[in-house]
Coordinates of N, CA and C in Angstrom, one line a residue:
Chain K
X1 N 93.1 -19.0 53.8 CA 93.0 -17.7 54.3 C 94.4 -17.2 54.7
X2 N 94.6 -15.8 54.5 CA 95.8 -15.3 54.9 C 96.0 -15.3 56.4
X3 N 97.2 -15.4 56.9 CA 97.5 -15.3 58.3 C 98.9 -14.7 58.5
X4 N 99.1 -14.2 59.7 CA 100.4 -13.6 60.0 C 100.9 -14.1 61.3
X5 N 102.2 -14.6 61.4 CA 102.7 -15.1 62.6 C 103.8 -14.3 63.1
X6 N 103.8 -14.0 64.4 CA 104.9 -13.3 65.1 C 105.3 -14.2 66.2
X7 N 106.5 -14.8 66.0 CA 106.9 -15.9 66.9 C 107.4 -15.3 68.2
X8 N 107.9 -14.1 68.2 CA 108.5 -13.5 69.5 C 107.3 -12.8 70.2
X9 N 106.9 -13.4 71.3 CA 105.7 -12.8 72.0 C 106.2 -11.7 72.9
X10 N 107.4 -11.9 73.5 CA 107.9 -10.9 74.5 C 109.4 -10.9 74.4
X11 N 109.9 -9.7 74.1 CA 111.4 -9.6 74.0 C 111.9 -8.5 75.0
X12 N 112.9 -8.9 75.7 CA 113.5 -8.0 76.6 C 114.9 -7.7 76.2
X13 N 115.3 -6.4 76.1 CA 116.6 -6.0 75.7 C 117.1 -4.9 76.6
X14 N 118.4 -4.7 76.5 CA 119.1 -3.6 77.2 C 119.3 -2.5 76.1
X15 N 119.3 -1.3 76.5 CA 119.5 -0.2 75.6 C 120.8 -0.5 74.8
X16 N 120.8 -0.1 73.5 CA 121.9 -0.2 72.6 C 122.0 -1.6 72.0
X17 N 121.2 -2.5 72.5 CA 121.2 -3.9 71.8 C 120.5 -3.8 70.5
X18 N 120.8 -4.8 69.6 CA 120.2 -4.8 68.3 C 118.9 -5.6 68.4
X19 N 117.9 -5.3 67.6 CA 116.6 -5.8 67.6 C 116.3 -6.5 66.3
X20 N 115.7 -7.7 66.3 CA 115.0 -8.2 65.2 C 113.8 -9.0 65.6
X21 N 112.6 -8.5 65.1 CA 111.4 -9.2 65.4 C 110.9 -9.9 64.1
X22 N 110.5 -11.2 64.3 CA 110.1 -12.0 63.2 C 108.6 -11.8 62.8
X23 N 108.4 -11.9 61.5 CA 107.0 -11.8 61.0 C 107.0 -12.7 59.8
X24 N 106.1 -13.7 59.7 CA 105.9 -14.5 58.6 C 104.4 -14.5 58.2
X25 N 104.2 -14.5 56.9 CA 102.8 -14.4 56.4 C 102.5 -15.6 55.5
X26 N 101.3 -15.9 55.3 CA 100.9 -17.1 54.5 C 100.1 -16.7 53.3
X27 N 100.8 -16.1 52.3 CA 100.1 -15.7 51.1 C 101.1 -15.7 50.0
X28 N 100.8 -16.3 48.9 CA 101.8 -16.4 47.8 C 101.7 -15.4 46.8
X29 N 100.7 -14.6 46.8 CA 100.6 -13.6 45.7 C 101.2 -12.3 46.1
X30 N 100.8 -11.2 45.4 CA 101.3 -9.9 45.7 C 100.9 -9.5 47.1
X31 N 101.8 -9.0 47.9 CA 101.4 -8.7 49.3 C 101.8 -7.2 49.6
X32 N 101.0 -6.6 50.4 CA 101.3 -5.3 51.0 C 101.5 -5.6 52.5
X33 N 102.7 -5.2 53.1 CA 103.0 -5.6 54.4 C 103.3 -4.3 55.3
X34 N 103.0 -4.4 56.5 CA 103.0 -3.2 57.4 C 103.6 -3.7 58.8
X35 N 104.3 -2.8 59.4 CA 104.6 -2.9 60.8 C 104.0 -1.6 61.5
X36 N 103.2 -1.9 62.6 CA 102.6 -0.9 63.4 C 103.2 -1.0 64.8
X37 N 103.3 0.1 65.5 CA 103.8 0.2 66.9 C 102.7 0.8 67.7
X38 N 102.6 0.3 68.9 CA 101.6 0.9 69.9 C 102.4 1.1 71.2
X39 N 102.8 2.4 71.4 CA 103.4 2.8 72.7 C 102.4 2.7 73.8
X40 N 102.9 2.5 75.0 CA 102.0 2.4 76.2 C 101.0 3.6 76.2
X41 N 99.7 3.3 76.2 CA 98.7 4.3 76.3 C 98.4 5.1 75.1
X42 N 99.1 4.7 74.0 CA 98.9 5.5 72.8 C 98.3 4.7 71.6
X43 N 97.9 5.4 70.6 CA 97.3 4.7 69.5 C 98.3 4.0 68.5
X44 N 97.8 3.1 67.7 CA 98.6 2.4 66.8 C 99.1 3.4 65.7
X45 N 100.4 3.3 65.5 CA 101.1 4.2 64.5 C 101.8 3.3 63.5
X46 N 101.9 3.8 62.3 CA 102.6 3.0 61.2 C 104.1 3.3 61.4
X47 N 104.9 2.2 61.4 CA 106.3 2.3 61.5 C 106.9 2.3 60.0
X48 N 106.4 1.4 59.2 CA 106.8 1.3 57.9 C 105.9 0.4 57.1
X49 N 106.1 0.4 55.8 CA 105.2 -0.5 54.9 C 106.0 -0.9 53.7
X50 N 105.6 -2.0 53.1 CA 106.2 -2.5 51.9 C 105.1 -2.8 50.9
X51 N 105.2 -2.2 49.7 CA 104.3 -2.4 48.6 C 105.0 -3.1 47.5
X52 N 106.1 -2.5 47.1 CA 106.8 -3.1 45.9 C 108.2 -2.4 45.9
X53 N 109.1 -2.9 45.0 CA 110.4 -2.2 44.9 C 111.4 -2.8 45.8
X54 N 112.3 -1.9 46.3 CA 113.4 -2.3 47.2 C 112.8 -3.1 48.4
X55 N 113.3 -4.3 48.5 CA 112.8 -5.1 49.6 C 113.2 -4.7 51.0
X56 N 114.2 -3.8 51.1 CA 114.7 -3.2 52.4 C 114.0 -1.9 52.5
X57 N 113.1 -1.8 53.5 CA 112.3 -0.7 53.7 C 112.7 0.1 55.0
X58 N 112.9 1.4 54.8 CA 113.2 2.2 56.0 C 112.0 2.8 56.5
X59 N 111.9 2.9 57.9 CA 110.8 3.5 58.5 C 111.2 4.6 59.4
X60 N 110.2 5.0 60.3 CA 110.5 6.0 61.2 C 111.3 5.5 62.4
X61 N 112.0 6.4 63.1 CA 112.7 6.2 64.4 C 113.8 5.1 64.2
X62 N 114.4 5.0 63.0 CA 115.5 4.2 62.8 C 115.2 2.7 62.5
X63 N 113.9 2.4 62.4 CA 113.5 1.0 62.1 C 113.6 0.7 60.6
X64 N 113.8 -0.5 60.3 CA 113.8 -1.0 58.9 C 113.3 -2.4 58.9
X65 N 112.8 -2.9 57.8 CA 112.3 -4.2 57.6 C 112.7 -4.7 56.2
X66 N 112.9 -6.0 56.2 CA 113.3 -6.6 54.9 C 112.3 -7.7 54.5
X67 N 111.8 -7.5 53.3 CA 110.9 -8.4 52.7 C 111.6 -9.5 52.0
X68 N 111.5 -10.7 52.4 CA 112.1 -11.8 51.7 C 111.0 -12.8 51.2
X69 N 110.8 -12.6 49.9 CA 109.6 -13.3 49.3 C 109.7 -14.9 49.5
X70 N 111.0 -15.4 49.3 CA 111.2 -16.8 49.3 C 110.9 -17.4 50.7
X71 N 111.0 -16.6 51.7 CA 110.8 -17.0 53.1 C 109.5 -16.5 53.7
X72 N 108.7 -15.8 52.9 CA 107.4 -15.3 53.3 C 107.6 -14.5 54.6
X73 N 108.7 -13.7 54.7 CA 109.0 -13.0 55.9 C 109.1 -11.5 55.7
X74 N 108.9 -10.8 56.8 CA 109.0 -9.3 56.8 C 109.5 -8.9 58.2
X75 N 110.7 -9.2 58.5 CA 111.3 -9.0 59.8 C 111.6 -7.6 60.1
X76 N 111.4 -7.1 61.3 CA 111.6 -5.7 61.7 C 113.0 -5.7 62.4
X77 N 113.8 -4.7 62.1 CA 115.1 -4.6 62.7 C 115.4 -3.1 63.1
X78 N 116.2 -3.1 64.2 CA 116.8 -1.8 64.6 C 118.1 -2.1 65.2
X79 N 119.2 -1.4 64.7 CA 120.5 -1.7 65.1 C 120.8 -1.4 66.6
X80 N 120.1 -0.4 67.2 CA 120.4 0.0 68.5 C 119.2 0.5 69.2
X81 N 118.5 -0.2 70.1 CA 117.3 0.2 70.6 C 117.5 1.2 71.8
X82 N 116.4 1.9 72.0 CA 116.4 2.9 73.1 C 115.3 2.5 74.1
X83 N 115.3 3.1 75.3 CA 114.3 2.8 76.3 C 112.9 3.2 75.7
X84 N 112.9 4.3 74.9 CA 111.7 4.8 74.3 C 111.0 3.9 73.3
X85 N 111.8 2.8 72.9 CA 111.2 1.8 71.9 C 110.3 0.8 72.6
X86 N 110.2 0.9 74.0 CA 109.4 0.0 74.7 C 107.9 0.1 74.2
X87 N 107.3 -0.9 73.7 CA 106.0 -0.8 73.0 C 105.6 -2.2 72.6
X88 N 104.4 -2.3 72.0 CA 103.9 -3.5 71.4 C 104.0 -3.3 69.8
X89 N 104.5 -4.3 69.2 CA 104.8 -4.2 67.7 C 103.9 -5.2 67.0
X90 N 103.2 -4.8 66.0 CA 102.3 -5.6 65.2 C 102.7 -5.6 63.8
X91 N 102.8 -6.8 63.2 CA 103.0 -7.0 61.8 C 101.6 -7.2 61.2
X92 N 101.4 -6.7 60.0 CA 100.1 -6.9 59.3 C 100.3 -7.1 57.8
X93 N 99.4 -7.8 57.2 CA 99.3 -8.0 55.8 C 98.0 -7.5 55.3
X94 N 98.0 -6.9 54.1 CA 96.7 -6.4 53.6 C 96.0 -7.5 52.9
X95 N 94.7 -7.6 53.1 CA 93.8 -8.6 52.5 C 92.6 -7.8 51.9
X96 N 92.6 -7.5 50.6 CA 91.7 -6.6 50.0 C 91.7 -5.3 50.7
X97 N 90.6 -4.8 51.3 CA 90.7 -3.6 52.1 C 90.7 -3.8 53.6
X98 N 91.2 -4.9 54.0 CA 91.3 -5.2 55.4 C 92.8 -5.5 55.8
X99 N 93.1 -5.4 57.0 CA 94.4 -5.8 57.5 C 94.3 -7.1 58.4
X100 N 95.2 -8.0 58.1 CA 95.3 -9.2 59.0 C 96.5 -8.9 59.9
X101 N 96.3 -8.9 61.2 CA 97.4 -8.6 62.2 C 97.9 -9.9 62.7
X102 N 99.2 -9.8 63.0 CA 99.8 -10.8 63.9 C 99.4 -10.6 65.3
X103 N 99.8 -11.5 66.2 CA 99.4 -11.4 67.6 C 100.2 -10.4 68.4
X104 N 101.3 -9.9 67.8 CA 102.0 -8.8 68.4 C 103.2 -9.3 69.2
X105 N 104.2 -8.4 69.3 CA 105.4 -8.7 70.1 C 105.6 -7.5 71.1
X106 N 105.6 -7.9 72.4 CA 105.9 -6.9 73.4 C 107.4 -6.7 73.6
X107 N 107.9 -5.5 73.4 CA 109.3 -5.2 73.5 C 109.5 -4.4 74.8
X108 N 110.3 -4.8 75.6 CA 110.7 -4.1 76.8 C 112.2 -3.8 76.7
X109 N 112.6 -2.5 76.8 CA 114.0 -2.1 76.8 C 114.3 -1.5 78.1
X110 N 115.4 -2.0 78.7 CA 115.8 -1.5 80.0 C 117.1 -0.7 79.8
X111 N 117.1 0.5 80.6 CA 118.3 1.4 80.5 C 119.6 0.6 80.9
Chain O
X1 N 96.0 19.3 61.7 CA 96.5 18.1 61.2 C 95.3 17.2 60.9
X2 N 95.3 16.5 59.8 CA 94.3 15.5 59.5 C 94.4 14.4 60.5
X3 N 93.2 13.9 60.9 CA 93.3 12.9 62.0 C 92.0 12.1 62.1
X4 N 92.1 11.1 63.0 CA 91.0 10.3 63.4 C 90.7 10.5 64.8
X5 N 89.5 10.9 65.1 CA 89.1 11.4 66.5 C 88.0 10.4 67.0
X6 N 88.2 10.0 68.3 CA 87.3 9.1 68.9 C 86.7 9.7 70.2
X7 N 85.4 9.6 70.3 CA 84.8 10.2 71.6 C 83.8 9.1 72.1
X8 N 83.7 9.0 73.4 CA 84.7 9.6 74.4 C 85.9 8.7 74.4
X9 N 86.9 9.2 75.1 CA 88.1 8.4 75.3 C 87.9 7.3 76.3
X10 N 87.1 7.5 77.3 CA 86.7 6.5 78.3 C 85.2 6.5 78.5
X11 N 84.7 5.3 78.5 CA 83.2 5.1 78.6 C 83.0 4.1 79.6
X12 N 82.1 4.4 80.6 CA 81.7 3.4 81.6 C 80.2 3.2 81.4
X13 N 79.8 1.9 81.4 CA 78.4 1.6 81.2 C 78.1 0.5 82.2
X14 N 76.8 0.3 82.3 CA 76.4 -0.8 83.2 C 76.0 -2.0 82.3
X15 N 76.1 -3.2 82.9 CA 75.8 -4.4 82.2 C 74.4 -4.3 81.5
X16 N 74.3 -4.5 80.2 CA 73.1 -4.5 79.5 C 72.6 -3.1 79.1
X17 N 73.3 -2.0 79.5 CA 72.9 -0.7 79.1 C 73.5 -0.3 77.8
X18 N 72.7 0.1 76.8 CA 73.3 0.4 75.4 C 74.3 1.5 75.5
X19 N 75.2 1.4 74.7 CA 76.3 2.5 74.6 C 76.6 2.7 73.1
X20 N 77.0 4.0 72.8 CA 77.4 4.3 71.5 C 78.8 5.0 71.5
X21 N 79.7 4.5 70.7 CA 81.0 5.2 70.6 C 81.0 5.8 69.2
X22 N 81.7 7.0 69.2 CA 81.8 7.7 67.9 C 83.2 7.8 67.4
X23 N 83.3 8.0 66.1 CA 84.5 8.2 65.4 C 84.3 9.2 64.3
X24 N 85.2 10.1 64.2 CA 85.2 11.1 63.0 C 86.6 11.2 62.4
X25 N 86.6 11.6 61.2 CA 87.9 11.7 60.5 C 87.9 12.9 59.6
X26 N 89.1 13.5 59.5 CA 89.3 14.6 58.6 C 90.1 14.3 57.4
X27 N 90.4 13.0 57.2 CA 91.2 12.5 56.2 C 90.5 12.3 54.8
X28 N 89.2 12.3 54.9 CA 88.3 12.0 53.7 C 88.6 10.7 53.1
X29 N 88.9 9.7 54.0 CA 89.1 8.3 53.5 C 87.8 7.7 53.3
X30 N 87.7 6.8 52.3 CA 86.4 6.1 52.0 C 86.1 4.9 52.8
X31 N 87.1 4.4 53.5 CA 86.9 3.2 54.3 C 87.1 3.5 55.8
X32 N 86.1 3.1 56.6 CA 86.3 3.2 58.1 C 86.1 1.9 58.7
X33 N 86.8 1.6 59.8 CA 86.9 0.3 60.4 C 86.6 0.5 61.9
X34 N 86.1 -0.6 62.5 CA 86.0 -0.7 64.0 C 86.7 -2.0 64.4
X35 N 87.6 -1.8 65.4 CA 88.3 -2.9 66.0 C 88.0 -3.0 67.4
X36 N 88.1 -4.2 68.0 CA 88.1 -4.4 69.4 C 89.5 -4.9 69.8
X37 N 90.1 -4.3 70.8 CA 91.4 -4.7 71.2 C 91.4 -5.0 72.7
X38 N 91.7 -6.2 73.1 CA 91.8 -6.5 74.5 C 93.3 -6.5 74.9
X39 N 93.5 -6.5 76.2 CA 94.9 -6.2 76.7 C 95.9 -7.2 76.1
X40 N 97.0 -6.6 75.6 CA 98.1 -7.4 75.0 C 97.7 -8.3 73.9
X41 N 96.6 -8.0 73.2 CA 96.2 -8.8 72.0 C 96.2 -7.9 70.8
X42 N 96.1 -8.5 69.6 CA 96.0 -7.8 68.4 C 94.6 -7.2 68.2
X43 N 94.5 -6.1 67.5 CA 93.1 -5.6 67.2 C 92.3 -6.7 66.4
X44 N 91.1 -6.8 66.8 CA 90.2 -7.7 66.1 C 89.1 -6.9 65.4
X45 N 89.1 -7.1 64.1 CA 88.2 -6.4 63.2 C 86.7 -6.8 63.5
X46 N 85.9 -5.8 63.8 CA 84.5 -6.1 64.0 C 83.7 -5.9 62.6
X47 N 83.9 -4.8 62.0 CA 83.3 -4.5 60.7 C 83.9 -3.3 60.1
X48 N 83.6 -3.1 58.8 CA 84.1 -1.9 58.2 C 83.1 -1.4 57.1
X49 N 83.2 -0.1 56.8 CA 82.4 0.5 55.7 C 83.3 0.8 54.6
X50 N 83.0 0.4 53.4 CA 83.6 0.9 52.2 C 82.6 1.8 51.6
X51 N 82.9 3.1 51.7 CA 81.9 4.1 51.4 C 80.6 3.8 52.3
X52 N 79.5 3.5 51.6 CA 78.3 3.2 52.4 C 78.0 1.7 52.5
X53 N 78.9 0.9 51.9 CA 78.7 -0.5 52.0 C 79.3 -1.1 53.3
X54 N 78.4 -1.7 54.0 CA 78.7 -2.3 55.3 C 79.2 -3.7 55.2
X55 N 80.3 -4.0 55.8 CA 80.9 -5.3 55.8 C 81.2 -5.9 57.2
X56 N 80.4 -6.9 57.5 CA 80.5 -7.4 58.9 C 81.4 -8.6 58.9
X57 N 82.2 -8.8 59.9 CA 83.0 -10.0 60.0 C 82.1 -11.1 60.5
X58 N 82.4 -12.3 60.1 CA 81.6 -13.4 60.4 C 81.4 -13.7 61.9
X59 N 82.4 -13.4 62.6 CA 82.4 -13.7 64.0 C 82.0 -12.5 64.9
X60 N 81.6 -11.5 64.4 CA 81.2 -10.3 65.1 C 79.8 -10.6 65.7
X61 N 79.6 -10.5 67.0 CA 78.3 -10.8 67.6 C 77.3 -9.8 67.2
X62 N 76.0 -10.2 67.2 CA 74.9 -9.4 66.7 C 74.7 -8.2 67.7
X63 N 75.2 -8.3 68.9 CA 75.2 -7.2 69.9 C 75.9 -6.0 69.4
X64 N 76.7 -6.1 68.4 CA 77.5 -5.0 67.9 C 76.9 -4.5 66.6
X65 N 76.6 -3.2 66.5 CA 76.0 -2.6 65.3 C 76.8 -1.4 64.9
X66 N 76.7 -0.9 63.7 CA 77.4 0.3 63.3 C 76.6 1.1 62.3
X67 N 76.9 2.4 62.3 CA 76.2 3.3 61.4 C 77.3 4.3 60.9
X68 N 77.0 4.6 59.6 CA 77.9 5.6 59.0 C 77.0 6.6 58.3
X69 N 76.6 7.7 58.9 CA 75.7 8.6 58.3 C 76.3 9.4 57.2
X70 N 77.6 9.6 57.2 CA 78.3 10.4 56.1 C 79.8 9.9 56.1
X71 N 80.5 10.5 55.2 CA 81.9 10.1 55.0 C 82.8 10.3 56.3
X72 N 82.5 11.3 57.0 CA 83.3 11.7 58.1 C 83.0 11.0 59.4
X73 N 81.8 10.5 59.6 CA 81.5 9.9 60.9 C 81.1 8.4 60.8
X74 N 81.4 7.7 61.9 CA 81.0 6.3 62.0 C 80.8 6.0 63.5
X75 N 79.7 5.3 63.8 CA 79.4 5.0 65.2 C 79.4 3.5 65.4
X76 N 79.7 3.1 66.6 CA 79.6 1.7 67.1 C 78.6 1.7 68.2
X77 N 77.6 0.9 68.0 CA 76.5 0.7 69.0 C 76.7 -0.7 69.6
X78 N 76.7 -0.7 70.9 CA 76.7 -2.0 71.6 C 75.4 -2.1 72.3
X79 N 74.5 -3.0 71.9 CA 73.1 -2.9 72.3 C 72.9 -3.4 73.7
X80 N 73.7 -4.4 74.1 CA 73.5 -4.9 75.5 C 74.9 -5.4 76.0
X81 N 75.7 -4.4 76.4 CA 77.1 -4.8 76.8 C 77.2 -5.8 77.9
X82 N 78.0 -6.8 77.7 CA 78.3 -7.7 78.7 C 79.7 -7.5 79.2
X83 N 80.0 -8.2 80.3 CA 81.4 -8.0 80.9 C 82.5 -8.3 80.0
X84 N 82.2 -9.3 79.1 CA 83.2 -9.6 78.1 C 83.5 -8.6 77.0
X85 N 82.6 -7.6 77.0 CA 82.8 -6.5 75.9 C 83.7 -5.4 76.4
X86 N 84.1 -5.5 77.6 CA 85.1 -4.5 78.2 C 86.4 -4.6 77.4
X87 N 86.8 -3.5 76.8 CA 87.9 -3.6 75.9 C 88.2 -2.1 75.4
X88 N 89.3 -2.0 74.6 CA 89.6 -0.8 73.9 C 88.9 -1.0 72.5
X89 N 88.2 0.1 72.1 CA 87.6 0.0 70.7 C 88.3 1.1 69.9
X90 N 88.9 0.6 68.8 CA 89.7 1.4 67.9 C 88.9 1.7 66.6
X91 N 89.0 2.9 66.2 CA 88.5 3.3 64.8 C 89.7 3.5 63.9
X92 N 89.6 3.2 62.7 CA 90.6 3.4 61.7 C 90.0 3.8 60.4
X93 N 90.8 4.5 59.6 CA 90.4 4.8 58.3 C 91.5 4.5 57.3
X94 N 91.1 4.4 56.0 CA 92.1 4.2 55.0 C 91.5 4.5 53.6
X95 N 92.4 4.7 52.7 CA 92.1 4.8 51.3 C 92.9 3.7 50.6
X96 N 92.3 2.5 50.6 CA 93.1 1.3 50.1 C 93.7 1.6 48.7
X97 N 94.9 1.0 48.5 CA 95.6 0.0 49.3 C 96.5 0.6 50.4
X98 N 96.4 1.9 50.6 CA 97.3 2.5 51.6 C 97.0 2.1 53.0
X99 N 97.9 2.5 53.9 CA 97.8 2.0 55.3 C 96.6 2.6 56.0
X100 N 96.3 2.0 57.1 CA 95.2 2.4 57.9 C 95.7 3.4 59.0
X101 N 94.9 4.4 59.2 CA 95.2 5.4 60.3 C 94.3 5.2 61.4
X102 N 94.8 5.1 62.6 CA 94.1 4.7 63.8 C 93.8 5.9 64.7
X103 N 92.6 5.9 65.3 CA 92.3 6.8 66.3 C 92.9 6.4 67.7
X104 N 92.8 7.2 68.7 CA 93.3 6.9 70.0 C 92.6 5.8 70.8
X105 N 91.4 5.5 70.3 CA 90.6 4.5 71.0 C 89.7 5.0 72.1
X106 N 88.6 4.2 72.4 CA 87.8 4.4 73.5 C 87.9 3.2 74.4
X107 N 88.2 3.4 75.6 CA 88.3 2.3 76.6 C 86.9 2.2 77.2
X108 N 86.3 1.0 77.0 CA 85.0 0.7 77.6 C 85.1 -0.1 78.8
X109 N 84.5 0.3 79.9 CA 84.4 -0.4 81.1 C 82.9 -0.8 81.3
X110 N 82.6 -2.1 81.6 CA 81.3 -2.5 81.9 C 81.2 -3.0 83.3
X111 N 80.3 -2.3 84.0 CA 80.1 -2.6 85.5 C 79.0 -3.6 85.7

């Protein structure tokens, strides 16, 4: 069965620091990959997605992710975080018409 | 704006008293999902409808039921809520293989 691992459970950064959140999936075939963000008290929103093509995907709010097939990874990055990026981040892989979510990474950014 | 709407946003019920949560969408997506999300955890899929076809997750308790009377609406019925059912309930829609769009959620409190 497919699974998604997010190894960073809680990340604490200062503003302007660079961010990289890890995501690994366990499926060797064609994958559709997603990063969702959940700001405090708000609903899950799509940050970015990968279906095919350029493995470096640009998302909203300055986020990007790189699909590395050989490493089964889809890490999320942002060169300079802001206090407003404080949120829970979920990586997900599509399995037929369902999503398999990782356990999430809680990001706290301090001014 | 096209969106996913959930009502009510907050629901308080008593132990064992049936409760119904509703979800509507203006996206005209053919798939609707119900998730349970507990604090600082990933959303857990309860079931989903692909058009009128109901798909239950193997570990979803019988206490949880769902109805989808038409494309736009989907309901989650909890027949006898227990204290362990207190959670945020998320509705999502999609037109696979595209991403899922999430509603704001209904926070259920069981007294």
